């Protein structure tokens, strides 16, 4: 593959970067009164204002030309068409089909329809109190056991849609192999009303199987009835045989397919805990919201395509401005797990260093994603965003209406969000800082000494993403937006966003370490550090 740096758009982008480094966002706004309007897009109930970015029309056009040279439109079509674009695993990538079955892929469509019916029937029956435990009591306490893509999506969405939770149903999540995670959920749980969902695409994941076995033992001990597993467990997996071996009956077994990647799987039966929390009708709205974003991604020209614009900007900052991180700052308490969710989505997808053809490339292709809910971050790491010597592009996410309108809280929240993006952009120069100090009555000598500490460089870029209210359909659109952004970004670097070989070596070494941990003797098989750390653990365990 031709290295993008040797192409004409790349050279144009380099000169655009040099030009834009000499100007400020304040100047760009002053020069173009239409800037905010021109750089605002709306679709699927979301509005993106990307005007506070160090970008101009010329640079945007060069980025779009690069995307065209990378055949982004054709690759978007290839994904939706069901081509085998996950080439290292020889798989199609069809998570979009789960939210909007299309004609032409009949086999998959039928399976999706059947699975969806099963999810909806099970959900509705549980809400009617018709899914019973071994003693006849309705199941109301749901504990999902899964990790990575079988955890982060449903856990995040369950929290995000708290206002839509069905009364009387409690949904909790266990992911970590650290026993404290499960112990906390089991403490006080009523075994007669608890349903465990074992969510694992492969049904081989160590953490999930360990938690599932412990949950099983807990249930059998509490109920004293070996048959209880059939009533109190459900599972989601591609490995139907392994589910059966665990003792879970077919009516509690939900399918998965290898053409759905783990981190793209919330739309499948991996979303079952979410459906149980909010109801099948709301879950359908969630799917429709995502389908609206799919439609936009597939049909909108690159210049008006929301996921593409986000991808181009991310690519721009990482490759031309050296910004290796992206802060995601949802100004919504219910969206506080969204940054962790996007962390897996982006970093497990694009945290790679070879092209599709296996040729290495040196630049990073995925920013480090991090962040927390506003306003909490303002009293923590925003100091670095404003004055640190590091460029951190920010995505602000802000619902315009609160689910809990109380006094002027939402006005305060909105004011804080908008002030942060504005402060990052406008900054404060030395003269302004000095004048402000003098205006407080401070003498000149003190003002001169203090003013440099108060300088804010400004010119720090951000996107602001608005939605009317965080509803199931808006959340679906928001997740799909970031899914497509990640895919579009992978196309710019010609990498496979849908495999994750980087997680394998750690798993292999862990399998190798486990017998050593179990044995009592001294271990000398590994490096000196690992051997010594193992010895310390064994000594502590034996005390
Ligand atoms: O962390 C690696 C990974 O394979 C993720 O991609 C996946 O979402 C997670 O493990 C869980 O896998 P499974 O659903 O097969 O248990």
Coordinates of C-alpha atoms and ligand atoms in Angstrom, one line a residue:
X1 CA 0.0 0.0 0.0
X2 CA 1.2 3.5 -0.8
X3 CA 2.1 5.3 2.4
X4 CA -0.4 8.2 2.7
X5 CA 2.5 10.5 3.5
X6 CA 3.8 10.3 0.0
X7 CA 0.5 11.3 -1.6
X8 CA -0.5 14.8 -2.8
X9 CA -3.4 15.3 -0.2
X10 CA -0.9 14.6 2.6
X11 CA 1.5 17.3 1.3
X12 CA -1.5 19.7 1.1
X13 CA -2.4 18.8 4.6
X14 CA 1.1 19.5 5.8
X15 CA 1.0 23.0 4.3
X16 CA -2.5 23.5 5.7
X17 CA -1.2 22.6 9.2
X18 CA 1.7 25.1 8.8
X19 CA -0.7 27.8 7.8
X20 CA -3.2 27.1 10.5
X21 CA -0.5 26.9 13.2
X22 CA 0.0 30.6 12.5
X23 CA -3.6 31.6 13.1
X24 CA -6.0 31.3 16.0
X25 CA -9.5 30.0 16.3
X26 CA -10.5 33.5 17.4
X27 CA -9.2 34.8 14.1
X28 CA -10.9 32.1 12.1
X29 CA -14.2 33.0 13.7
X30 CA -13.6 36.7 13.2
X31 CA -12.8 36.1 9.5
X32 CA -15.9 34.0 8.8
X33 CA -19.2 35.0 10.4
X34 CA -20.8 31.9 8.9
X35 CA -18.2 29.5 10.4
X36 CA -20.4 28.1 13.2
X37 CA -23.3 27.6 10.7
X38 CA -21.2 26.0 8.0
X39 CA -19.5 23.7 10.4
X40 CA -22.7 22.3 12.1
X41 CA -24.4 19.1 11.0
X42 CA -27.6 17.5 12.2
X43 CA -28.7 13.9 11.7
X44 CA -30.5 11.1 13.6
X45 CA -31.4 13.5 16.4
X46 CA -27.8 14.6 17.0
X47 CA -26.2 17.9 16.1
X48 CA -22.4 18.3 15.8
X49 CA -20.8 21.7 15.9
X50 CA -17.2 21.2 14.8
X51 CA -16.4 24.8 14.2
X52 CA -14.1 25.1 17.3
X53 CA -11.4 23.1 15.4
X54 CA -8.1 24.2 14.0
X55 CA -9.4 23.6 10.5
X56 CA -10.5 25.5 7.5
X57 CA -12.2 24.7 4.3
X58 CA -9.0 24.0 2.4
X59 CA -7.8 21.5 5.0
X60 CA -11.2 19.8 5.2
X61 CA -11.2 19.4 1.4
X62 CA -7.7 17.9 1.5
X63 CA -8.8 15.5 4.2
X64 CA -11.8 14.5 2.2
X65 CA -9.5 14.0 -0.9
X66 CA -7.3 11.7 1.2
X67 CA -10.4 9.8 2.3
X68 CA -11.5 9.4 -1.3
X69 CA -8.0 8.3 -2.3
X70 CA -8.4 5.7 0.4
X71 CA -11.7 4.7 -1.2
X72 CA -13.7 5.4 1.9
X73 CA -17.1 5.5 0.2
X74 CA -16.4 2.2 -1.5
X75 CA -15.3 0.6 1.8
X76 CA -18.4 1.9 3.6
X77 CA -20.5 0.2 0.9
X78 CA -18.4 -3.0 1.2
X79 CA -19.1 -3.2 4.9
X80 CA -22.9 -2.7 4.5
X81 CA -22.9 -5.1 1.6
X82 CA -21.4 -7.9 3.7
X83 CA -18.0 -8.2 2.0
X84 CA -15.4 -10.1 4.1
X85 CA -13.7 -6.9 5.3
X86 CA -12.3 -8.5 8.5
X87 CA -9.7 -10.3 6.4
X88 CA -7.4 -11.7 9.1
X89 CA -10.4 -13.6 10.5
X90 CA -12.1 -14.1 7.2
X91 CA -15.3 -12.6 8.5
X92 CA -18.1 -10.3 7.3
X93 CA -18.8 -7.3 9.5
X94 CA -22.6 -7.1 9.8
X95 CA -23.5 -5.5 13.1
X96 CA -25.4 -2.9 11.1
X97 CA -27.7 -5.6 9.8
X98 CA -28.9 -6.3 13.4
X99 CA -30.5 -2.9 13.6
X100 CA -31.9 -2.7 10.2
X101 CA -32.3 -6.0 8.3
X102 CA -32.1 -5.4 4.6
X103 CA -33.2 -7.5 1.6
X104 CA -30.6 -9.6 -0.1
X105 CA -29.0 -11.3 2.9
X106 CA -31.8 -13.7 3.5
X107 CA -30.1 -16.4 5.6
X108 CA -28.7 -13.9 8.2
X109 CA -32.0 -11.9 8.1
X110 CA -34.0 -14.9 9.1
X111 CA -31.7 -15.7 11.9
X112 CA -31.7 -12.1 13.1
X113 CA -35.5 -12.0 13.0
X114 CA -35.8 -15.3 15.0
X115 CA -33.2 -14.1 17.6
X116 CA -35.0 -10.8 17.9
X117 CA -38.3 -12.5 18.5
X118 CA -36.8 -14.7 21.1
X119 CA -35.3 -11.7 22.9
X120 CA -38.6 -9.7 22.8
X121 CA -40.7 -12.7 23.9
X122 CA -38.3 -13.5 26.8
X123 CA -38.2 -9.8 27.8
X124 CA -42.0 -9.4 27.7
X125 CA -42.6 -12.6 29.6
X126 CA -40.1 -11.7 32.3
X127 CA -41.8 -8.3 32.7
X128 CA -45.2 -10.0 33.0
X129 CA -43.7 -12.1 35.8
X130 CA -43.9 -15.3 33.8
X131 CA -40.3 -16.3 33.9
X132 CA -39.9 -18.2 37.2
X133 CA -37.2 -19.4 39.4
X134 CA -37.0 -23.0 40.8
X135 CA -39.3 -22.1 43.7
X136 CA -41.9 -20.5 41.4
X137 CA -41.0 -16.9 42.2
X138 CA -40.7 -14.5 39.2
X139 CA -37.1 -13.6 38.3
X140 CA -36.5 -9.9 38.8
X141 CA -32.8 -9.6 39.7
X142 CA -30.6 -9.9 36.6
X143 CA -26.9 -10.3 36.8
X144 CA -25.0 -10.2 33.5
X145 CA -21.7 -12.0 33.5
X146 CA -19.4 -11.0 30.6
X147 CA -16.3 -8.9 29.8
X148 CA -15.1 -6.6 27.1
X149 CA -17.7 -6.3 24.3
X150 CA -19.9 -8.7 26.2
X151 CA -20.0 -6.2 29.1
X152 CA -19.1 -2.6 28.3
X153 CA -21.9 -1.9 25.8
X154 CA -24.9 -3.2 27.8
X155 CA -23.5 -1.9 31.1
X156 CA -22.9 1.6 29.6
X157 CA -26.3 1.7 27.9
X158 CA -28.1 0.3 30.9
X159 CA -26.7 3.2 33.0
X160 CA -27.3 5.8 30.2
X161 CA -31.0 4.8 30.0
X162 CA -31.7 4.7 33.7
X163 CA -34.7 6.9 33.4
X164 CA -36.3 4.2 31.1
X165 CA -35.8 1.3 33.6
X166 CA -38.8 -0.9 34.2
X167 CA -39.8 -0.7 37.8
X168 CA -39.2 -3.8 39.8
X169 CA -36.4 -5.1 37.6
X170 CA -32.8 -4.8 38.7
X171 CA -30.0 -5.3 36.2
X172 CA -26.4 -5.6 37.4
X173 CA -23.1 -6.4 35.7
X174 CA -20.1 -8.6 36.7
X175 CA -17.0 -8.5 34.5
X176 CA -13.8 -8.7 36.5
X177 CA -12.3 -12.0 37.5
X178 CA -11.5 -10.3 40.8
X179 CA -14.0 -12.2 43.0
X180 CA -14.9 -8.9 44.7
X181 CA -16.9 -7.9 41.6
X182 CA -19.2 -11.0 41.8
X183 CA -19.2 -11.0 45.6
X184 CA -20.6 -7.4 45.7
X185 CA -23.5 -8.4 43.4
X186 CA -24.2 -11.6 45.3
X187 CA -24.2 -9.9 48.7
X188 CA -27.9 -9.7 49.6
X189 CA -29.1 -11.2 46.3
X190 CA -32.1 -13.4 46.6
X191 CA -31.3 -16.7 44.8
X192 CA -35.0 -17.4 44.3
X193 CA -35.4 -14.3 42.1
X194 CA -32.0 -14.0 40.5
X195 CA -31.3 -14.7 36.8
X196 CA -27.7 -14.9 35.6
X197 CA -27.0 -14.2 31.9
X198 CA -23.6 -15.6 30.8
X199 CA -22.6 -13.4 27.8
X200 CA -19.7 -14.6 25.9
X201 CA -19.4 -14.7 22.1
X202 CA -16.8 -17.6 22.3
X203 CA -17.9 -19.1 25.7
X204 CA -14.2 -19.6 26.4
X205 CA -13.2 -16.4 28.0
X206 CA -11.5 -17.2 31.3
X207 CA -12.9 -14.4 33.4
X208 CA -16.5 -15.0 32.3
X209 CA -16.3 -18.8 32.8
X210 CA -14.7 -18.4 36.2
X211 CA -17.5 -16.0 37.3
X212 CA -20.2 -18.2 35.8
X213 CA -18.9 -21.3 37.6
X214 CA -18.8 -19.4 40.9
X215 CA -22.3 -18.0 40.4
X216 CA -23.5 -21.5 39.6
X217 CA -21.9 -22.9 42.8
X218 CA -23.5 -20.1 44.8
X219 CA -26.9 -20.8 43.3
X220 CA -26.7 -24.6 43.9
X221 CA -25.5 -24.0 47.5
X222 CA -28.3 -21.5 48.2
X223 CA -31.1 -23.4 46.6
X224 CA -29.9 -26.9 47.4
X225 CA -31.3 -28.0 44.1
X226 CA -29.2 -29.2 41.2
X227 CA -31.9 -28.4 38.7
X228 CA -31.9 -24.7 39.6
X229 CA -29.3 -23.9 36.8
X230 CA -32.0 -24.4 34.1
X231 CA -34.3 -21.8 35.6
X232 CA -31.7 -19.3 36.8
X233 CA -29.2 -19.1 34.0
X234 CA -29.5 -17.8 30.4
X235 CA -26.6 -17.4 27.9
X236 CA -25.7 -15.6 24.8
X237 CA -23.0 -17.1 22.6
X238 CA -22.0 -18.5 19.2
X239 CA -21.1 -21.7 21.0
X240 CA -24.5 -23.2 21.6
X241 CA -23.0 -26.7 22.5
X242 CA -21.0 -25.2 25.4
X243 CA -24.1 -23.4 26.7
X244 CA -25.9 -26.8 26.8
X245 CA -22.9 -28.4 28.6
X246 CA -23.2 -25.8 31.2
X247 CA -26.8 -26.9 31.8
X248 CA -28.6 -24.0 30.3
X249 CA -31.8 -25.1 28.4
X250 CA -32.5 -24.1 24.7
X251 CA -35.3 -21.7 25.8
X252 CA -32.7 -19.6 27.7
X253 CA -30.1 -19.8 25.0
X254 CA -29.6 -16.8 22.7
X255 CA -27.5 -16.9 19.5
X256 CA -24.6 -14.8 18.4
X257 CA -22.8 -14.9 15.0
X258 CA -19.1 -14.6 14.1
X259 CA -20.0 -11.7 11.8
X260 CA -20.7 -9.5 14.9
X261 CA -17.5 -8.3 16.6
X262 CA -17.6 -8.3 20.4
X263 CA -17.3 -4.5 20.7
X264 CA -20.0 -4.0 18.1
X265 CA -22.4 -6.6 19.6
X266 CA -24.8 -4.6 21.8
X267 CA -27.3 -4.8 19.0
X268 CA -27.4 -8.6 19.2
X269 CA -28.6 -10.7 22.2
X270 CA -25.6 -9.3 24.0
X271 CA -28.1 -6.4 24.5
X272 CA -30.5 -8.8 26.4
X273 CA -29.8 -7.2 29.8
X274 CA -30.5 -3.8 28.3
X275 CA -33.8 -5.1 26.8
X276 CA -34.7 -6.6 30.2
X277 CA -33.9 -3.2 31.9
X278 CA -35.9 -1.0 29.5
X279 CA -38.3 -3.3 27.7
X280 CA -38.5 -4.7 24.2
X281 CA -40.2 -1.6 22.7
X282 CA -37.6 0.8 24.0
X283 CA -34.9 -1.6 22.8
X284 CA -36.4 -1.5 19.4
X285 CA -36.2 2.3 19.5
X286 CA -32.5 2.0 20.4
X287 CA -32.0 -0.1 17.3
X288 CA -33.9 2.4 15.1
X289 CA -31.7 5.2 16.4
X290 CA -28.6 3.4 15.3
X291 CA -30.2 2.5 11.9
X292 CA -30.9 6.2 11.3
X293 CA -27.1 6.9 11.8
X294 CA -26.3 3.9 9.5
X295 CA -28.5 5.4 6.8
X296 CA -26.7 8.8 7.1
X297 CA -23.2 7.2 7.1
X298 CA -24.0 5.2 4.0
X299 CA -25.7 8.0 2.0
X300 CA -24.4 11.4 3.1
X301 CA -21.5 12.9 1.0
X302 CA -18.2 12.9 2.9
X303 CA -18.4 16.7 3.5
X304 CA -21.7 16.3 5.4
X305 CA -21.1 12.9 6.9
X306 CA -21.0 13.2 10.7
X307 CA -19.0 10.0 11.5
X308 CA -16.6 10.9 8.6
X309 CA -16.1 14.4 9.8
X310 CA -15.3 13.1 13.3
X311 CA -12.8 10.6 11.8
X312 CA -11.1 13.2 9.6
X313 CA -10.7 15.5 12.6
X314 CA -9.3 12.8 14.8
X315 CA -6.9 11.7 12.0
X316 CA -5.9 15.4 11.4
X317 CA -5.0 16.0 15.1
X318 CA -3.2 12.7 15.6
X319 CA -1.1 12.8 12.4
X320 CA -0.5 16.5 11.8
X321 CA -0.7 18.0 15.3
X322 CA 0.8 15.2 17.4
X323 CA -2.3 14.9 19.5
X324 CA -2.3 11.3 20.7
X325 CA -5.3 11.5 23.1
X326 CA -8.9 12.4 22.8
X327 CA -11.0 13.4 25.8
X328 CA -14.6 12.4 25.7
X329 CA -16.6 14.6 28.1
X330 CA -20.3 13.8 28.4
X331 CA -22.2 16.5 30.3
X332 CA -24.7 14.0 31.5
X333 CA -24.5 11.9 34.6
X334 CA -26.1 8.9 33.0
X335 CA -23.5 8.9 30.2
X336 CA -20.6 8.7 32.6
X337 CA -19.5 5.2 31.3
X338 CA -19.5 6.3 27.7
X339 CA -15.8 7.2 27.6
X340 CA -14.9 3.6 28.9
X341 CA -17.2 2.1 26.3
X342 CA -15.5 4.2 23.4
X343 CA -12.1 3.2 24.9
X344 CA -12.7 -0.4 23.8
X345 CA -14.5 0.5 20.6
X346 CA -11.7 2.8 19.4
X347 CA -8.5 1.4 21.0
X348 CA -9.3 -2.3 20.5
X349 CA -10.3 -1.5 16.9
X350 CA -7.5 0.8 15.8
X351 CA -4.7 0.3 18.3
X352 CA -2.7 -1.5 15.5
X353 CA 0.6 -0.9 13.7
X354 CA 0.2 -2.8 10.4
X355 CA -1.8 -2.2 7.3
X356 CA -4.3 -4.7 5.9
X357 CA -1.5 -6.3 3.9
X358 CA 0.7 -6.8 7.0
X359 CA 3.1 -3.9 6.1
X360 CA 4.0 -2.0 9.2
X361 CA 3.3 1.8 9.6
X362 CA 4.9 4.0 12.2
X363 CA 2.2 6.5 13.2
X364 CA -0.5 5.8 15.7
X365 CA -3.9 5.1 14.3
X366 CA -6.1 5.4 17.4
X367 CA -6.0 8.1 20.0
X368 CA -6.0 7.2 23.7
X369 CA -9.6 7.7 24.7
X370 CA -10.3 8.9 28.2
X371 CA -12.7 11.2 30.1
X372 CA -15.4 11.5 32.6
X373 CA -18.7 13.3 33.2
X374 CA -18.8 17.0 33.2
X375 CA -18.6 19.0 35.6
X376 CA -16.5 16.6 37.7
X377 CA -13.6 16.6 35.3
X378 CA -13.4 20.5 35.5
X379 CA -12.3 20.1 39.1
X380 CA -9.8 17.5 38.2
X381 CA -8.0 17.2 34.9
X382 CA -9.3 20.3 33.0
X383 CA -6.4 22.2 34.4
X384 CA -4.2 20.2 32.0
X385 CA -6.6 20.7 29.1
X386 CA -6.4 24.5 29.6
X387 CA -2.8 25.1 30.5
X388 CA -0.8 21.9 30.1
X389 CA 1.8 21.7 27.3
X390 CA -0.1 19.0 25.5
X391 CA -2.8 19.2 22.9
X392 CA -5.9 17.3 23.8
X393 CA -8.8 17.6 21.4
X394 CA -12.2 17.2 23.2
X395 CA -15.6 15.9 22.3
X396 CA -18.2 17.5 24.5
X397 CA -21.5 15.6 24.6
X398 CA -24.6 17.5 25.9
X399 CA -28.3 16.6 26.0
X400 CA -30.3 19.8 25.9
X401 CA -33.0 18.5 28.3
X402 CA -32.5 16.9 31.6
X403 CA -34.4 13.8 32.8
X404 CA -34.4 15.3 36.2
X405 CA -35.3 19.0 35.7
X406 CA -34.6 20.6 39.1
X407 CA -34.3 24.3 39.8
X408 CA -31.6 25.8 37.5
X409 CA -29.3 22.7 37.6
X410 CA -29.5 22.1 33.9
X411 CA -28.9 25.8 33.1
X412 CA -25.8 25.4 35.3
X413 CA -24.7 22.2 33.6
X414 CA -25.1 23.7 30.1
X415 CA -23.4 26.9 31.1
X416 CA -20.4 24.9 32.4
X417 CA -20.2 22.8 29.2
X418 CA -20.3 25.8 26.9
X419 CA -17.9 27.8 29.0
X420 CA -15.3 25.0 28.9
X421 CA -15.3 24.7 25.1
X422 CA -15.2 28.5 24.8
X423 CA -12.4 28.9 27.4
X424 CA -10.4 26.2 25.6
X425 CA -10.8 28.1 22.4
X426 CA -10.4 31.8 23.4
X427 CA -7.8 31.4 26.1
X428 CA -6.4 34.5 27.9
X429 CA -3.2 36.4 27.0
X430 CA -0.6 38.0 29.3
X431 CA -2.0 41.5 28.8
X432 CA -5.6 40.4 29.7
X433 CA -4.3 38.4 32.7
X434 CA -2.3 41.4 33.9
X435 CA -5.2 43.9 33.4
X436 CA -7.6 41.7 35.3
X437 CA -5.2 41.6 38.2
X438 CA -4.7 45.3 38.2
X439 CA -8.4 45.8 38.1
X440 CA -8.7 44.0 41.4
X441 CA -6.4 46.7 43.0
X442 CA -3.2 44.6 42.9
X443 CA 0.0 46.6 42.5
X444 CA 2.0 46.4 39.3
X445 CA 4.9 44.3 40.7
X446 CA 2.6 41.6 42.0
X447 CA 0.5 41.6 38.9
X448 CA 3.6 41.2 36.7
X449 CA 4.7 38.2 38.9
X450 CA 1.3 36.5 38.9
X451 CA 0.0 37.2 35.4
X452 CA 2.2 34.5 33.6
X453 CA 0.5 31.8 35.8
X454 CA -2.9 33.0 34.6
X455 CA -2.2 32.9 30.9
X456 CA -4.3 30.4 29.0
X457 CA -2.9 29.6 25.5
X458 CA -6.4 29.0 24.0
X459 CA -6.7 27.7 20.5
X460 CA -7.6 24.2 21.9
X461 CA -9.9 22.3 19.7
X462 CA -13.2 20.7 20.6
X463 CA -16.4 19.3 19.0
X464 CA -19.8 19.8 20.7
X465 CA -22.4 17.1 20.1
X466 CA -25.9 18.0 21.1
X467 CA -29.0 15.9 21.4
X468 CA -32.5 16.9 22.6
X469 CA -32.7 14.3 25.4
X470 CA -30.8 11.1 26.0
X471 CA -33.5 8.6 24.8
X472 CA -33.0 5.0 23.6
X473 CA -33.0 6.2 20.0
X474 CA -30.6 9.0 20.6
X475 CA -28.2 6.7 22.4
X476 CA -28.4 4.2 19.6
X477 CA -27.5 7.0 17.1
X478 CA -24.6 8.2 19.4
X479 CA -23.1 4.7 19.7
X480 CA -23.4 4.1 15.9
X481 CA -21.8 7.5 15.3
X482 CA -18.7 6.5 17.2
X483 CA -18.7 3.0 15.7
X484 CA -18.7 4.5 12.2
X485 CA -16.1 7.1 13.1
X486 CA -13.8 4.3 14.3
X487 CA -14.3 2.4 11.0
X488 CA -13.8 5.5 8.8
X489 CA -10.6 6.2 10.7
X490 CA -9.3 2.6 10.1
X491 CA -9.9 3.1 6.4
X492 CA -7.7 6.2 6.3
X493 CA -4.8 4.0 7.6
X494 CA -6.0 0.9 5.7
X495 CA -6.0 -1.2 8.9
X496 CA -8.4 -4.0 10.0
X497 CA -10.6 -2.4 12.7
X498 CA -12.3 -5.7 13.4
X499 CA -9.6 -8.1 14.8
X500 CA -7.8 -7.9 18.1
X501 CA -4.8 -10.1 18.0
X502 CA -3.0 -7.8 20.5
X503 CA -5.0 -9.3 23.4
X504 CA -3.8 -12.9 22.7
X505 CA -0.3 -13.0 24.0
X506 CA -1.3 -11.9 27.5
X507 CA -4.0 -14.7 27.5
X508 CA -1.4 -17.3 26.4
X509 CA 1.1 -16.2 29.0
X510 CA -1.6 -16.3 31.6
X511 CA -2.4 -19.9 30.7
X512 CA 1.2 -20.7 31.0
X513 CA 1.5 -18.9 34.4
X514 CA -1.5 -20.5 36.0
X515 CA 0.1 -24.0 36.6
X516 CA 3.1 -22.2 38.1
X517 CA 0.8 -20.3 40.4
X518 CA -0.9 -23.5 41.5
X519 CA 2.3 -25.4 42.2
X520 CA 4.2 -25.0 45.4
X521 CA 7.7 -25.1 44.1
X522 CA 10.0 -22.3 43.0
X523 CA 9.4 -21.1 39.4
X524 CA 12.4 -20.6 37.2
X525 CA 10.8 -20.7 33.8
X526 CA 10.2 -17.0 33.2
X527 CA 12.3 -13.9 33.4
X528 CA 13.9 -13.0 36.8
X529 CA 11.3 -10.3 37.5
X530 CA 8.2 -12.5 36.8
X531 CA 9.8 -15.4 38.8
X532 CA 10.4 -13.2 41.8
X533 CA 6.9 -11.6 41.7
X534 CA 5.4 -15.1 41.5
X535 CA 7.5 -16.2 44.5
X536 CA 6.3 -13.2 46.5
X537 CA 2.7 -14.0 45.7
X538 CA 3.1 -17.6 46.8
X539 CA 4.8 -16.5 50.0
X540 CA 1.9 -14.1 50.7
X541 CA -0.7 -16.7 49.9
X542 CA 0.9 -19.2 52.2
X543 CA 1.0 -16.9 55.2
Ligands
LIG1 O1 -10.5 -8.6 25.1 C1 -10.6 -9.5 24.0 C2 -12.0 -9.9 23.7 O2 -11.9 -10.9 22.7 C3 -12.9 -8.8 23.2 O3 -12.8 -8.4 21.9 C4 -14.2 -9.4 23.5 O4 -15.2 -8.4 23.5 C5 -14.0 -9.9 24.9 O5 -12.7 -10.5 24.8 C6 -15.0 -11.0 25.4 O6 -15.0 -12.1 24.6 P1 -16.2 -13.1 24.7 O7 -17.5 -12.4 24.4 O8 -15.9 -14.2 23.7 O9 -16.2 -13.7 26.1

